[in-house]
mmCIF file of C-alpha atoms in Angstrom:
data_model
loop_
_atom_site.group_PDB
_atom_site.id
_atom_site.type_symbol
_atom_site.label_atom_id
_atom_site.label_comp_id
_atom_site.label_asym_id
_atom_site.label_seq_id
_atom_site.Cartn_x
_atom_site.Cartn_y
_atom_site.Cartn_z
ATOM 1 C CA MET A 1 230.383 37.807 212.101
ATOM 2 C CA ILE A 2 230.092 41.476 212.919
ATOM 3 C CA GLU A 3 226.740 42.519 214.334
ATOM 4 C CA PRO A 4 225.321 45.695 212.813
ATOM 5 C CA ASP A 5 224.420 48.313 215.312
ATOM 6 C CA ARG A 6 220.780 48.746 216.234
ATOM 7 C CA THR A 7 220.044 51.846 214.071
ATOM 8 C CA VAL A 8 221.367 50.269 210.871
ATOM 9 C CA TRP A 9 219.305 47.150 211.589
ATOM 10 C CA GLN A 10 216.137 49.210 212.108
ATOM 11 C CA VAL A 11 216.730 51.099 208.850
ATOM 12 C CA ARG A 12 217.179 47.824 206.976
ATOM 13 C CA CYS A 13 213.995 46.412 208.445
ATOM 14 C CA ALA A 14 212.059 49.570 207.631
ATOM 15 C CA PHE A 15 213.378 49.558 204.064
ATOM 16 C CA ASN A 16 212.550 45.853 203.731
ATOM 17 C CA ALA A 17 208.985 46.485 204.925
ATOM 18 C CA PHE A 18 208.672 49.471 202.578
ATOM 19 C CA CYS A 19 209.793 47.382 199.562
ATOM 20 C CA LYS A 20 207.376 44.587 200.428
ATOM 21 C CA ARG A 21 204.524 47.104 200.755
ATOM 22 C CA VAL A 22 205.363 48.680 197.375
ATOM 23 C CA LEU A 23 205.408 45.258 195.697
ATOM 24 C CA LYS A 24 202.127 44.279 197.344
ATOM 25 C CA ASN A 25 200.448 47.547 196.253
ATOM 26 C CA GLU A 26 201.735 47.112 192.706
ATOM 27 C CA ALA A 27 200.363 43.559 192.598
ATOM 28 C CA ILE A 28 196.984 44.884 193.790
ATOM 29 C CA ASN A 29 197.028 47.584 191.080
ATOM 30 C CA ILE A 30 197.804 45.021 188.372
ATOM 31 C CA PHE A 31 195.055 42.728 189.647
ATOM 32 C CA ASN A 32 192.524 45.606 189.644
ATOM 33 C CA GLU A 33 193.519 46.708 186.113
ATOM 34 C CA ARG A 34 193.151 43.125 184.877
ATOM 35 C CA GLN A 35 189.690 42.865 186.476
ATOM 36 C CA GLN A 36 188.604 46.146 184.835
ATOM 37 C CA ARG A 37 189.911 45.003 181.435
ATOM 38 C CA GLN A 38 188.175 41.626 181.730
ATOM 39 C CA ALA A 39 184.898 43.349 182.597
ATOM 40 C CA LYS A 40 185.106 45.244 179.266
ATOM 41 C CA GLU A 41 186.260 42.290 177.122
ATOM 42 C CA MET A 42 183.993 39.847 175.370
ATOM 43 C CA THR A 43 184.625 36.761 173.287
ATOM 44 C CA PHE A 44 183.965 36.667 169.559
ATOM 45 C CA SER A 45 181.227 34.098 170.057
ATOM 46 C CA ASP A 46 179.295 36.630 172.200
ATOM 47 C CA LEU A 47 179.244 39.253 169.435
ATOM 48 C CA THR A 48 176.108 40.001 167.484
ATOM 49 C CA PRO A 49 176.322 39.813 163.663
ATOM 50 C CA GLN A 50 176.251 43.631 163.490
ATOM 51 C CA GLU A 51 179.199 43.874 165.899
ATOM 52 C CA GLU A 52 181.104 41.239 163.924
ATOM 53 C CA ASN A 53 180.672 43.275 160.736
ATOM 54 C CA GLN A 54 182.295 46.265 162.412
ATOM 55 C CA LEU A 55 185.513 44.323 163.008
ATOM 56 C CA TYR A 56 186.590 44.143 159.362
ATOM 57 C CA THR A 57 186.322 45.899 156.029
ATOM 58 C CA LEU A 58 186.317 44.563 152.510
ATOM 59 C CA ASP A 59 188.518 46.029 149.818
ATOM 60 C CA GLN A 60 186.105 47.125 147.123
ATOM 61 C CA GLN A 61 188.782 48.276 144.720
ATOM 62 C CA TYR A 62 187.194 46.806 141.612
ATOM 63 C CA GLU A 63 183.543 47.249 142.509
ATOM 64 C CA GLY A 64 181.854 50.122 140.766
ATOM 65 C CA GLU A 65 184.674 50.181 138.271
ATOM 66 C CA GLU A 66 182.723 52.408 135.900
ATOM 67 C CA GLY A 67 183.124 55.400 138.216
ATOM 68 C CA GLN A 68 186.816 54.749 138.756
ATOM 69 C CA SER A 69 187.838 54.431 135.127
ATOM 70 C CA PHE A 70 188.995 57.385 133.081
ATOM 71 C CA GLN A 71 189.352 58.248 129.430
ATOM 72 C CA VAL A 72 192.687 59.020 127.790
ATOM 73 C CA VAL A 73 192.732 59.837 124.065
ATOM 74 C CA GLY A 74 189.417 58.060 123.647
ATOM 75 C CA LYS A 75 190.634 54.888 125.409
ATOM 76 C CA LYS A 76 189.023 53.725 128.641
ATOM 77 C CA ILE A 77 191.573 52.922 131.372
ATOM 78 C CA THR A 78 190.274 50.803 134.270
ATOM 79 C CA PRO A 79 192.006 49.792 137.508
ATOM 80 C CA LYS A 80 192.114 46.163 136.343
ATOM 81 C CA LEU A 81 193.793 47.168 133.089
ATOM 82 C CA LEU A 82 196.345 49.288 134.927
ATOM 83 C CA ALA A 83 197.071 46.448 137.385
ATOM 84 C CA GLU A 84 197.518 44.019 134.508
ATOM 85 C CA ALA A 85 199.851 46.457 132.750
ATOM 86 C CA LEU A 86 202.019 46.638 135.881
ATOM 87 C CA ARG A 87 202.056 42.831 136.108
ATOM 88 C CA THR A 88 203.537 42.610 132.601
ATOM 89 C CA LEU A 89 206.655 44.489 133.686
ATOM 90 C CA PRO A 90 209.708 42.507 134.818
ATOM 91 C CA ILE A 91 209.984 42.476 138.610
ATOM 92 C CA GLU A 92 212.997 44.841 138.699
ATOM 93 C CA LYS A 93 211.194 47.470 136.633
ATOM 94 C CA ARG A 94 207.960 47.005 138.584
ATOM 95 C CA LYS A 95 209.798 47.570 141.870
ATOM 96 C CA THR A 96 211.335 50.744 140.508
ATOM 97 C CA VAL A 97 207.994 52.139 139.306
ATOM 98 C CA LEU A 98 206.210 51.243 142.545
ATOM 99 C CA LEU A 99 208.929 52.721 144.745
ATOM 100 C CA TYR A 100 209.014 55.906 142.701
ATOM 101 C CA TYR A 101 205.281 56.585 142.392
ATOM 102 C CA PHE A 102 203.645 54.818 145.305
ATOM 103 C CA PHE A 103 206.328 55.241 147.972
ATOM 104 C CA ASP A 104 207.585 58.670 146.834
ATOM 105 C CA LYS A 105 211.219 57.551 146.700
ATOM 106 C CA SER A 106 213.742 59.489 144.632
ATOM 107 C CA ASP A 107 216.035 57.843 142.086
ATOM 108 C CA VAL A 108 218.923 58.144 144.556
ATOM 109 C CA GLU A 109 216.920 56.498 147.364
ATOM 110 C CA ILE A 110 215.785 53.680 145.079
ATOM 111 C CA ALA A 111 219.364 53.148 143.897
ATOM 112 C CA GLU A 112 220.549 52.838 147.496
ATOM 113 C CA LEU A 113 217.659 50.535 148.396
ATOM 114 C CA LEU A 114 218.168 48.191 145.432
ATOM 115 C CA GLU A 115 221.954 48.611 145.465
ATOM 116 C CA ILE A 116 222.151 49.626 141.815
ATOM 117 C CA PRO A 117 223.432 52.771 140.054
ATOM 118 C CA ARG A 118 221.098 55.774 139.892
ATOM 119 C CA SER A 119 221.276 55.791 136.101
ATOM 120 C CA THR A 120 219.928 52.222 136.064
ATOM 121 C CA VAL A 121 216.964 53.361 138.162
ATOM 122 C CA GLN A 122 216.248 56.166 135.726
ATOM 123 C CA TYR A 123 216.541 53.816 132.741
ATOM 124 C CA ARG A 124 214.218 51.238 134.316
ATOM 125 C CA ARG A 125 211.655 53.893 135.127
ATOM 126 C CA THR A 126 211.609 55.526 131.682
ATOM 127 C CA SER A 127 211.624 52.211 129.794
ATOM 128 C CA SER A 128 208.810 50.980 132.048
ATOM 129 C CA PHE A 129 206.684 53.942 131.035
ATOM 130 C CA LYS A 130 207.164 53.118 127.387
ATOM 131 C CA SER A 131 206.138 49.501 128.019
ATOM 132 C CA LEU A 132 203.124 50.557 130.104
ATOM 133 C CA LYS A 133 202.032 53.047 127.452
ATOM 134 C CA ARG A 134 202.316 50.434 124.712
ATOM 135 C CA PHE A 135 200.360 47.855 126.744
ATOM 136 C CA LEU A 136 197.596 50.324 127.606
ATOM 137 C CA GLU A 137 197.263 51.478 123.990
ATOM 138 C CA GLU A 138 197.022 47.907 122.731
ATOM 139 C CA HIS A 139 194.679 46.505 125.372
ATOM 140 C CA ALA A 140 192.432 49.388 126.423
ATOM 141 C CA ASP A 141 189.571 48.334 124.140
ATOM 142 C CA GLU A 142 189.733 44.705 125.296
ATOM 143 C CA TRP A 143 189.290 45.625 128.984
ATOM 144 C CA SER A 144 186.523 48.202 128.597
ATOM 145 C CA ASP A 145 183.772 45.559 128.756
#
């Protein structure tokens, strides 16, 4: 085996020591960060009821429905009625309506997403509106209670 000359050996040793020092310092940094994080953390069982209530929200979509309803041609339209009207649509038509109005997708984008022709998207959307209109006209009085 060929012996490296003294200078190369010293450089290797210095580099080896440098690498070990870097790794040791990094381990110390990680340990210190973990200690700081643990000092700030607390378990759920240690939370007060007020702190627990801040961790979640309740969807109050249908509470106070009177303020959220609106009148159209003398018929009262509520969120529950509108949701029920959407549920009556076949799944393909419902997807089309939801993508168009709630996700702001164009007919072309919906066609690509559902892998159907653009004209089919347009047909589903327009026929869905007719069905929704008919359902709302027929059932608006029943849901106004």
